[in-house]
Short mmCIF file of C-alpha atoms in Angstrom, two decimals:
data_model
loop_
_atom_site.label_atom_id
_atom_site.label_comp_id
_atom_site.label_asym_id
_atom_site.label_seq_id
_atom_site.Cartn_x
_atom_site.Cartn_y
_atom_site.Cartn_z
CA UNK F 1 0.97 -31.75 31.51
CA UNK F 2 3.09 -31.80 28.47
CA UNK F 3 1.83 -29.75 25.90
CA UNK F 4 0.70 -31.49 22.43
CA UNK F 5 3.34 -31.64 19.70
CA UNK F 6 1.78 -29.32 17.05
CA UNK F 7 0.80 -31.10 13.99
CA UNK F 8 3.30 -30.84 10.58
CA UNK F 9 0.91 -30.81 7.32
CA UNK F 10 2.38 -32.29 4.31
CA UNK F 11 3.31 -29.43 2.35
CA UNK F 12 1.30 -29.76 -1.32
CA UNK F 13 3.57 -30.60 -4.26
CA UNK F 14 1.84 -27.51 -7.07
CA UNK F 15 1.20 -29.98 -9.88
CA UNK F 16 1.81 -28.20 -13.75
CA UNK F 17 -0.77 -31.03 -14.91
CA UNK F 18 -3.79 -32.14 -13.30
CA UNK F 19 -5.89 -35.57 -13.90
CA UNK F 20 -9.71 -34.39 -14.52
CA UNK F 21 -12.60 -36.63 -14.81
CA UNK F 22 -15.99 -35.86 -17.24
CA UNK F 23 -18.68 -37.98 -15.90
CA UNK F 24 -20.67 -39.66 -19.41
CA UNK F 25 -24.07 -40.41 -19.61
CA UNK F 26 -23.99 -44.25 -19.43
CA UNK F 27 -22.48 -43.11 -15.73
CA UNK F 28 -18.66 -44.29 -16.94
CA UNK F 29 -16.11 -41.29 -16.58
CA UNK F 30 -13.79 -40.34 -19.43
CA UNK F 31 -10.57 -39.15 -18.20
CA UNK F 32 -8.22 -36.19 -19.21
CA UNK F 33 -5.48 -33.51 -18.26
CA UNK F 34 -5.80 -30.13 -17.55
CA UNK F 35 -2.56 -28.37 -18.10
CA UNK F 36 -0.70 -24.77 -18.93
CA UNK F 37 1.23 -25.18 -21.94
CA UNK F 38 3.02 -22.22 -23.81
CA UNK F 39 1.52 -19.71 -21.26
CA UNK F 40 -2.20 -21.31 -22.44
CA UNK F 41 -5.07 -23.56 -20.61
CA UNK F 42 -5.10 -27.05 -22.84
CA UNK F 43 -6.35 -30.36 -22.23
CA UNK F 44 -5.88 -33.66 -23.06
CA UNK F 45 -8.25 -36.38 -23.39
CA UNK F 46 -6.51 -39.50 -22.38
CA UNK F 47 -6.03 -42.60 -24.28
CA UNK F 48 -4.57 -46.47 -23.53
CA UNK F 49 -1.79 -47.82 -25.93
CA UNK F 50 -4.17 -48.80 -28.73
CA UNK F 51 -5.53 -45.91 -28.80
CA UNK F 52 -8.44 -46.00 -26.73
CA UNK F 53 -10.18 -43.73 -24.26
CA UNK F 54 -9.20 -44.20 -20.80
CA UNK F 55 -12.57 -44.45 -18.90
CA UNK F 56 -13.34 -45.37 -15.23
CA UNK F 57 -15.73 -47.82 -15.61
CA UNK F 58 -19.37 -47.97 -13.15
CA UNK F 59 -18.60 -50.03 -10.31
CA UNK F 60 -21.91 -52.27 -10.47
CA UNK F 61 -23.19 -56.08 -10.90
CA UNK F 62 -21.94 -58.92 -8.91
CA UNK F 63 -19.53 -58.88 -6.14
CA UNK F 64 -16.88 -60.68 -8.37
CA UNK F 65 -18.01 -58.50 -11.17
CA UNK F 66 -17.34 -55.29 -8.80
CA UNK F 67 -14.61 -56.49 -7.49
CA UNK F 68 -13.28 -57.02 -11.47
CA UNK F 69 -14.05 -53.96 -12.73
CA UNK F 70 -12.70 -51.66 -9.37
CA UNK F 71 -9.01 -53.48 -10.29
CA UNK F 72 -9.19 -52.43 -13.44
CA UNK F 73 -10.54 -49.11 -12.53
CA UNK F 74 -6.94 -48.64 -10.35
CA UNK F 75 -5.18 -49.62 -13.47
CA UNK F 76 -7.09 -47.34 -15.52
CA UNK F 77 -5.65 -44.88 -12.76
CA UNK F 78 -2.25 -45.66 -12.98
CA UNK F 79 -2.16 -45.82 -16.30
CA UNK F 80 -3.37 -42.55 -16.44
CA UNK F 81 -0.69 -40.90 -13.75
CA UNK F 82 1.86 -42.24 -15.21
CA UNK F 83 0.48 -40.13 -18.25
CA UNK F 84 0.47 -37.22 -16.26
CA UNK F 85 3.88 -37.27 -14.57
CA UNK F 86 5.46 -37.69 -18.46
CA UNK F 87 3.33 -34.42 -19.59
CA UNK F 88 4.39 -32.49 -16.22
CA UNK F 89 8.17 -33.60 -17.13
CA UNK F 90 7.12 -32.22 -20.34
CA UNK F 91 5.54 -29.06 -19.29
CA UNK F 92 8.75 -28.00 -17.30
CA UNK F 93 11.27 -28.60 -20.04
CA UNK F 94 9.68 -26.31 -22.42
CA UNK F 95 9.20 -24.10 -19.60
CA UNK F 96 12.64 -23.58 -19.63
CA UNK F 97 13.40 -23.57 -22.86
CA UNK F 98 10.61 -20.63 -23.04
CA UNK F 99 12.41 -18.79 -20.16
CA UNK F 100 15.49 -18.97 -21.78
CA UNK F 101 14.22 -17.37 -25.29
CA UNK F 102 12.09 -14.80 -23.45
CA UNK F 103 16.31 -14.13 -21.70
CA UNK F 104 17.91 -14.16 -24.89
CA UNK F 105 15.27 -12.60 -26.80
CA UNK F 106 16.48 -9.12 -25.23
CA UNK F 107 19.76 -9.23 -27.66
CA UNK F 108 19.62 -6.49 -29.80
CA UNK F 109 19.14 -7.16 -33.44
CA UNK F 110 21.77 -5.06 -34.66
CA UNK F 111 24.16 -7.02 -31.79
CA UNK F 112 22.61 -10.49 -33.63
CA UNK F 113 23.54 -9.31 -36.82
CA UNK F 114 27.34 -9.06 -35.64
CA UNK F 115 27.13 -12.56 -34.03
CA UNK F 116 25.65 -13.85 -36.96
CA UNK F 117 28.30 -12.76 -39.10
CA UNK F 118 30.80 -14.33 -37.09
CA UNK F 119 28.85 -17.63 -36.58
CA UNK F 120 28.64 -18.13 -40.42
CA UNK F 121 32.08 -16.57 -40.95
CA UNK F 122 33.81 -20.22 -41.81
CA UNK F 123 30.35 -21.76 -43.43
CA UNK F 124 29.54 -19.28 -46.56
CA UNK F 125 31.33 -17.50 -48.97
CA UNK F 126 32.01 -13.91 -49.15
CA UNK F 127 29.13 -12.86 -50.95
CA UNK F 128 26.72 -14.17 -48.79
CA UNK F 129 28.39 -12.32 -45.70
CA UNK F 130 28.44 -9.19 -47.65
CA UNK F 131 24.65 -9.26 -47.66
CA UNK F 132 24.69 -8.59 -44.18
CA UNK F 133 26.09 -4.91 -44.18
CA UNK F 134 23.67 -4.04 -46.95
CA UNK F 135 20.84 -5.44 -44.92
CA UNK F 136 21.62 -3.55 -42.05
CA UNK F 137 21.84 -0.08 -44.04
CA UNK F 138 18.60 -0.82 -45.24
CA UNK F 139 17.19 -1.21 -41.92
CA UNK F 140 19.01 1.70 -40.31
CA UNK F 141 17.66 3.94 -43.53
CA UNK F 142 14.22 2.48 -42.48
CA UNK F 143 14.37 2.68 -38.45
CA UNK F 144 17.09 5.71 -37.82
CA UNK F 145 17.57 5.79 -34.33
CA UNK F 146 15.48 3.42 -33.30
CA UNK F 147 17.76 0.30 -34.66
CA UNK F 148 19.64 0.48 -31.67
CA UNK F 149 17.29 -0.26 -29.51
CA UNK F 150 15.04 -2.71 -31.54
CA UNK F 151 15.04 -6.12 -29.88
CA UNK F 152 15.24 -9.75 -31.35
CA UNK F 153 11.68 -10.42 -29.32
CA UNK F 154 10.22 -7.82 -30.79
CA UNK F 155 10.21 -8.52 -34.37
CA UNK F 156 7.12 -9.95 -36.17
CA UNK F 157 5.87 -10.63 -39.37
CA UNK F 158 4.25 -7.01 -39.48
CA UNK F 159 7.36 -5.81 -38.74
CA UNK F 160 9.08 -7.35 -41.71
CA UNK F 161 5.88 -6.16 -43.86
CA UNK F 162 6.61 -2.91 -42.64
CA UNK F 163 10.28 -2.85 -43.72
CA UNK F 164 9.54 -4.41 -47.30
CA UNK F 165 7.07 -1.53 -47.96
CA UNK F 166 9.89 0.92 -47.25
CA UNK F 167 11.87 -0.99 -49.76
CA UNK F 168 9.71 -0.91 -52.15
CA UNK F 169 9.63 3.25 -52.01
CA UNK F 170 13.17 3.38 -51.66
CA UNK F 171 14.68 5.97 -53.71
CA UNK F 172 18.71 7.02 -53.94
CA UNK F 173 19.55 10.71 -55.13
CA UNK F 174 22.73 10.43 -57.58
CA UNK F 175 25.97 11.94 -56.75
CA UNK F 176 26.29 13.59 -59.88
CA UNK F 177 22.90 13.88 -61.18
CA UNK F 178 20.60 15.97 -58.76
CA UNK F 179 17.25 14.43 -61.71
CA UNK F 180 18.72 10.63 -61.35
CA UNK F 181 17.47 8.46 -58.76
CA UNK F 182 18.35 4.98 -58.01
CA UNK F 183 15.44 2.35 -56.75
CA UNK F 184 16.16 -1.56 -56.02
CA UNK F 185 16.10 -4.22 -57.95
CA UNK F 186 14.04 -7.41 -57.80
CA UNK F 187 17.37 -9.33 -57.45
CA UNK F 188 18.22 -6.50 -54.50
CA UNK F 189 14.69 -7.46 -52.70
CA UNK F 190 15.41 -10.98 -53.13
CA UNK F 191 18.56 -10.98 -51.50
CA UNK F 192 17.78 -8.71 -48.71
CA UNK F 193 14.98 -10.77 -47.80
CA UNK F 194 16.96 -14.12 -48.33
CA UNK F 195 19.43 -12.95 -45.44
CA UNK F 196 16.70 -11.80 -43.21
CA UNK F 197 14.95 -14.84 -43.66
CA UNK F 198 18.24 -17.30 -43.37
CA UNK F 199 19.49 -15.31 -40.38
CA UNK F 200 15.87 -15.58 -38.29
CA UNK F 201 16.35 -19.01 -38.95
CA UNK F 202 20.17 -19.52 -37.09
CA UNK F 203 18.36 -16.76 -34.28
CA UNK F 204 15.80 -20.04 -33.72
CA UNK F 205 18.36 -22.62 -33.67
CA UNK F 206 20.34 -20.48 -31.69
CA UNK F 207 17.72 -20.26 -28.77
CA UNK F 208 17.39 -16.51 -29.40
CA UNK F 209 13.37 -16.35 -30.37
CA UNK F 210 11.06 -19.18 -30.46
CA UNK F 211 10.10 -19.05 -33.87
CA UNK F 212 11.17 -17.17 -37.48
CA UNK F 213 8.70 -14.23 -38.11
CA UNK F 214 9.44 -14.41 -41.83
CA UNK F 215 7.35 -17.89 -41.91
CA UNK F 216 4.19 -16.23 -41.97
CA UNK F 217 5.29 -13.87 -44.99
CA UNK F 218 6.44 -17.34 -46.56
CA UNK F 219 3.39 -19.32 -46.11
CA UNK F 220 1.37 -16.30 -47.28
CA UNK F 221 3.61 -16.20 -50.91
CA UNK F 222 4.71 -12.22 -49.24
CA UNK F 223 8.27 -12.98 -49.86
CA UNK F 224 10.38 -11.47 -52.88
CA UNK F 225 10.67 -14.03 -55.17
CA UNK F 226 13.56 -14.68 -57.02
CA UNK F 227 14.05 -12.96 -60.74
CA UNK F 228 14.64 -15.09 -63.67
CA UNK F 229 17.77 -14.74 -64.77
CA UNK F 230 18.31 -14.68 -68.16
CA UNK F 231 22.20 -16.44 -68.73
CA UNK F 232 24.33 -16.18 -72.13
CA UNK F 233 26.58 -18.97 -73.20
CA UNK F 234 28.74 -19.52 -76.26
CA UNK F 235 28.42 -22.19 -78.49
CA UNK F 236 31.53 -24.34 -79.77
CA UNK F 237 31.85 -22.04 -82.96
CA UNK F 238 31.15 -18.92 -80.80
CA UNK F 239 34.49 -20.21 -78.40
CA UNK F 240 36.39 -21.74 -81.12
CA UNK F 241 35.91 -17.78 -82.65
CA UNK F 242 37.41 -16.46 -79.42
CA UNK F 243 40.08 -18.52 -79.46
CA UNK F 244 41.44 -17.99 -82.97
CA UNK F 245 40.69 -13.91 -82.49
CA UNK F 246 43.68 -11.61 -81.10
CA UNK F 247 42.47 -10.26 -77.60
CA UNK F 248 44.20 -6.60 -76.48
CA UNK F 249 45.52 -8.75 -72.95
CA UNK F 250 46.91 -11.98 -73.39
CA UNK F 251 46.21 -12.54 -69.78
CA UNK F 252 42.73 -12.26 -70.19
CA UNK F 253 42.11 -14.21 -73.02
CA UNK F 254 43.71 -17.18 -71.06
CA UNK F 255 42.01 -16.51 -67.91
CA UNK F 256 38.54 -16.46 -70.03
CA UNK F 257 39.48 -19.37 -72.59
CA UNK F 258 40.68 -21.47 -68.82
CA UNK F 259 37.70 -20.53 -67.35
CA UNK F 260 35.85 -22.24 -70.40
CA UNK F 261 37.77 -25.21 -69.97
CA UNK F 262 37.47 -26.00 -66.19
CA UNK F 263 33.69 -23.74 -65.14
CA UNK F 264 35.92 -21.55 -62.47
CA UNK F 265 34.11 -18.57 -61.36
CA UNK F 266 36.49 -15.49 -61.75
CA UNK F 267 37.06 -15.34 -57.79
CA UNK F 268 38.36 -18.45 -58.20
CA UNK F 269 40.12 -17.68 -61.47
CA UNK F 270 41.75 -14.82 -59.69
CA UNK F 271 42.89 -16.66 -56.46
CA UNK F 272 44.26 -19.63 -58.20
CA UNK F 273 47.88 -20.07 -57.03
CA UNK F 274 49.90 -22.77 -58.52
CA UNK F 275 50.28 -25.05 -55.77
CA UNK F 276 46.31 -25.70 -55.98
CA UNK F 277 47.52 -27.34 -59.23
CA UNK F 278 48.62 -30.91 -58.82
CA UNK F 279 50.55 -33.21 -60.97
CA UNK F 280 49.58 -36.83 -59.85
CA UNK F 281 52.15 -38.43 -62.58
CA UNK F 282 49.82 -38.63 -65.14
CA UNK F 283 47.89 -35.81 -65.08
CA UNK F 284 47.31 -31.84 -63.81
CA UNK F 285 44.79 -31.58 -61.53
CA UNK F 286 43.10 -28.90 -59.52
CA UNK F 287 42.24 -28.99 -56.01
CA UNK F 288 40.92 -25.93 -54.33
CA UNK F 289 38.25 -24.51 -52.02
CA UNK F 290 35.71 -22.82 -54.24
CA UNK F 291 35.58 -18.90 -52.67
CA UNK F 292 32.13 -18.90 -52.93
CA UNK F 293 31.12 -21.65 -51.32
CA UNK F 294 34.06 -22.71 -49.12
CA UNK F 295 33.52 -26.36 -50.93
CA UNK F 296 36.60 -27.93 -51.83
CA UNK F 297 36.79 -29.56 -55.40
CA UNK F 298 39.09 -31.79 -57.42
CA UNK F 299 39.01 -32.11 -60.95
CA UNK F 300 41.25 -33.38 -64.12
CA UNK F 301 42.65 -30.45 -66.27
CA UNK F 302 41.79 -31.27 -69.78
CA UNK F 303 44.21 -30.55 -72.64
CA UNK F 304 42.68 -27.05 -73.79
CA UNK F 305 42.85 -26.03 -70.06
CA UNK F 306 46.44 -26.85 -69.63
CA UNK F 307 47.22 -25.00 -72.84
CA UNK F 308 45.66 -21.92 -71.84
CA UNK F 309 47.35 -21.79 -68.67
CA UNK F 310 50.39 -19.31 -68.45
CA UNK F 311 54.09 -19.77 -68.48
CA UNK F 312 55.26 -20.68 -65.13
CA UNK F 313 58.73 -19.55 -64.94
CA UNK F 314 60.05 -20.50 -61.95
CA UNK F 315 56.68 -19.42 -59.79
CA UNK F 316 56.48 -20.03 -56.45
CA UNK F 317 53.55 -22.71 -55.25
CA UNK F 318 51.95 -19.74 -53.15
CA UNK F 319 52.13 -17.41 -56.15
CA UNK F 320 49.26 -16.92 -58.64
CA UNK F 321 48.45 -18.44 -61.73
CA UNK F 322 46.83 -15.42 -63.71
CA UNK F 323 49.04 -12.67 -61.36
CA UNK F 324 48.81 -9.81 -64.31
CA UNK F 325 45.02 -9.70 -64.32
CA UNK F 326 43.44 -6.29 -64.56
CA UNK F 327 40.42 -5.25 -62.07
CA UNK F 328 36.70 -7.17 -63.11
CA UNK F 329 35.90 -3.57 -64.65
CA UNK F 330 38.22 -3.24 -67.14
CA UNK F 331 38.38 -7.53 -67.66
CA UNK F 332 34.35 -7.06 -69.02
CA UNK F 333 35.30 -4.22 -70.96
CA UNK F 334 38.54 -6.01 -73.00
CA UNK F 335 35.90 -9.16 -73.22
CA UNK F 336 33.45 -6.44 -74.78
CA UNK F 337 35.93 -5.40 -77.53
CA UNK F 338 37.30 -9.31 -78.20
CA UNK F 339 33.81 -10.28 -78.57
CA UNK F 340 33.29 -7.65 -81.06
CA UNK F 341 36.63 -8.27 -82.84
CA UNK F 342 35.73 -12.12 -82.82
CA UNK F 343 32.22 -11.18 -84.45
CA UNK F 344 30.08 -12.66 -81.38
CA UNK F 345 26.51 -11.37 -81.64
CA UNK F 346 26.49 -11.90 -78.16
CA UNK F 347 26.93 -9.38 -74.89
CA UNK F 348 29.03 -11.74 -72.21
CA UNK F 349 30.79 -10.86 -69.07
CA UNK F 350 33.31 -13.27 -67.56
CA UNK F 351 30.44 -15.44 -65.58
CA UNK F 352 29.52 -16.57 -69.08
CA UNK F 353 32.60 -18.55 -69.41
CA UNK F 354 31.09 -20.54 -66.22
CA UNK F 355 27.96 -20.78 -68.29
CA UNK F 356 29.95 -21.99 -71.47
CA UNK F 357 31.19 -24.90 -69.54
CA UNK F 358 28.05 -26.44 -68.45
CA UNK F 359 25.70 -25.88 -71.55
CA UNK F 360 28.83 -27.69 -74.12
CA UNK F 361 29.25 -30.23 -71.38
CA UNK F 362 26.31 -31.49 -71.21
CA UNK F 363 25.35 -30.72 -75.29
CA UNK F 364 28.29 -33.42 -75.62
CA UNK F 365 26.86 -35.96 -73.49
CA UNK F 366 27.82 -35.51 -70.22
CA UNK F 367 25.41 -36.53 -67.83
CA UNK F 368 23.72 -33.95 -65.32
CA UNK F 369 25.22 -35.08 -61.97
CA UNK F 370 28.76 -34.81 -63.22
CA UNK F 371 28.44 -31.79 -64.53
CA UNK F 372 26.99 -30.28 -61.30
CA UNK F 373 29.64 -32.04 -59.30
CA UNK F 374 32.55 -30.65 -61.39
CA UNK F 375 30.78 -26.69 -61.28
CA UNK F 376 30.84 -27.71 -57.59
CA UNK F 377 27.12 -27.19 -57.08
CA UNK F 378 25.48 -28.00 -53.96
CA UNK F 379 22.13 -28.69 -55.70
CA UNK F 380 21.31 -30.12 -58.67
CA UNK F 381 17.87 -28.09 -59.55
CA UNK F 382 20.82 -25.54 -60.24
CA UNK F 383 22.30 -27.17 -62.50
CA UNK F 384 19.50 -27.97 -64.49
CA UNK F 385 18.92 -24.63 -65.70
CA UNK F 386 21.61 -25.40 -68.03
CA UNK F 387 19.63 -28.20 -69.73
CA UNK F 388 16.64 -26.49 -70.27
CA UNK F 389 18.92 -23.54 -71.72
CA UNK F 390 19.99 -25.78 -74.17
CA UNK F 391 16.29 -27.08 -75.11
CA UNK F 392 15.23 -24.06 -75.37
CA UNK F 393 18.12 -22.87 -77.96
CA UNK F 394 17.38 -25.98 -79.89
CA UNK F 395 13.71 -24.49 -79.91
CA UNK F 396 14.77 -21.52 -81.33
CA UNK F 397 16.88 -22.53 -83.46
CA UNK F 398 14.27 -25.20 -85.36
CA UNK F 399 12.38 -22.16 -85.29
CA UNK F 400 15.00 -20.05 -87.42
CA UNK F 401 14.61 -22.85 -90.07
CA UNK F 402 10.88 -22.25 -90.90
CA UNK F 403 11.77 -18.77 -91.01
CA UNK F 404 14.77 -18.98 -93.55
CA UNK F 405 12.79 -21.46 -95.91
CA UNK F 406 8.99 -19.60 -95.17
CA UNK F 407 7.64 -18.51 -98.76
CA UNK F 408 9.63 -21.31 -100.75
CA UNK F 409 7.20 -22.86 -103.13
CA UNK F 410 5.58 -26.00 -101.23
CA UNK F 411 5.05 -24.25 -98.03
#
């Protein structure tokens, strides 16, 4: 007798999302999902398309009426499947996008910190990237050995807290002065913490941790905020002073009065070769990539700027414009003793020919969005500053009247 042929079971399918039913008390059964999401037990009540619950309605009354409701019961059913089979699809995807992070999140920080700099390396200025290496000397002061071995999934908000604290008590013996000590700034914090908080935010989009740890400090108003800065510009006299006043380096003077002229920063004053300075026919033009930024810009060279610029003699187009210019040190302390010479009541640096620009600009009519465009601004809240600069000089300077007159008879 032949033996029997051993039965094969169906092997069960492990289902990520399951279809529950809660029984109501006019006997009709609401229906929802039980599911693992994010490593937690959730569920979902269902709903239809217009936003109704889903409900399995009591199978009772006539035969037609029975037979009526159990079709639309198996709808109901489908309906709600097809729910579930979306959610599971759901389910697995972030499952994987989970695994991955929980992978990646074993990178090192200070290895991040390295592949950061190179990811941002063609986005950002220099300044920005040279955040980075004072970030991570802050955080090797802070952690000593143990920055090698901290983790991208370990950090937290605490953690953060933790390193801001240190920050705040940190204290830098002088080289030469064994009773001076250096602390940080608020502008110091702020930065710091800017970089930190920009560089979480590329780990995220870069699938290296699931979510930026400095977003709880933010939402709880923890985060150094950034200083007011107080910024100095010169009035049309003030410049007009300048230019009629003998300065000890001819090449600064231009570089300064230019600067006035066109709103360059001095990195770009410095790099400016003359083949970034195009004649179209009619007119000299600039077009450069800001350093800074990275942004490239194009603007018409006004008649003051042209005449500040420098003999050419025969320069090449890679060569620079203002090639005799002393280091930023010694520029800010010739613009210290011109100032002086010129009669300027004023402290400036270089930056404030940048300043200059804007504030006469737009106290001669030129509207906001130009302005910002031709400083090569990326938003125009910053540019704005320079309007309310100028209303509150105007402020001040009503104010100076009822001073001079105050005690003259009728008041």
């Amino acid at each position: 007798m032949a033996r029997p042929k051993k039965k094969t079971s169906t092997p069960t399918v492990k289902q990520l999302v399951r279809i529950r039913f809660k029984k109501l008390s006019n006997g009709e059964q609401s229906i929802y999902l039980d599911l693992y999401k994010s490593g937690k037990r959730a569920y979902e009540f269902l709903k239809d398309e217009n936003g109704k619950p889903l409900r399995l309605l009591v199978e009772s009354g006539t035969p037609d009426e029975v037979k009526a409701i159990k079709a639309r019961n198996h709808k109901t059913l489908l309906s709600a499947e097809a729910i579930r089979v979306a959610r599971e699809k759901e389910v697995v995807e972030l499952n994987k996008v989970e695994n991955k992070v929980t992978s990646l999140g074993k990178m090192l920080l200070k290895d991040w910190f390295v592949q950061y700099d190179s990811l941002i390396s063609l986005s950002v200025g220099t300044a920005k990237r040279k955040q980075i290496p004072t970030l991570t000397h802050h955080l090797k002061n802070w952690l000593g050995d143990k920055y090698d071995t901290v983790q991208m999934q370990q950090l937290s908000a605490d953690f953060f807290r933790a390193f801001l604290k240190h920050l705040h008590g940190y204290k830098r013996q002088s080289k030469h002065n064994e009773d001076v000590f250096y602390t940080l700034s608020d502008n110091s914090l702020y930065q710091i913490f800017s970089t930190l908080k920009t560089s979480m935010g590329r780990a995220v989009r870069e699938g290296i941790i699931s979510r930026n740890p400095l977003d709880a400090m933010k939402d709880n108003g923890e985060l150094p905020k950034h200083p007011t800065v107080q910024r100095v510009f010169l009035s049309v006299a003030e410049v007009s002073a300048l230019m009629k006043t003998e300065c000890r380096r001819e090449d600064v003077k231009r570089a300064f009065l230019f600067s006035v002229f066109t709103g360059l920063r001095v990195s770009d004053i410095m790099k400016l070769k003359w083949g970034e300075i195009i004649n179209d026919g009619q007119d000299l033009r600039l077009q450069l990539v800001m350093q800074k930024t990275k942004d490239p810009i194009t603007m018409k060279l006004n008649s003051q700027a042209v005449m500040w610029l420098p003999d050419r003699d025969g320069a090449a187009l890679s060569d620079k414009v203002f090639s005799t210019l002393p280091t930023l040190g010694n520029i800010e302390k010739i613009l210290e003793k011109w100032g002086n010479d010129a009669q300027i009541q004023k402290k400036f640096t270089f930056h404030t020919a940048r300043h200059s620009f804007a504030t006469i600009s737009i106290n001669n009519g030129t509207d906001i969005y130009t302005v910002s465009k031709l400083l090569g601004h990326r938003s125009l809240e910053t540019t704005k500053v320079y309007a309310e600069l100028l209303t509150k000089s105007k402020d001040q300077a009503v104010d100076r009247l009822s001073e001079i007159f105050k005690g003259v008879e009728g008041n």
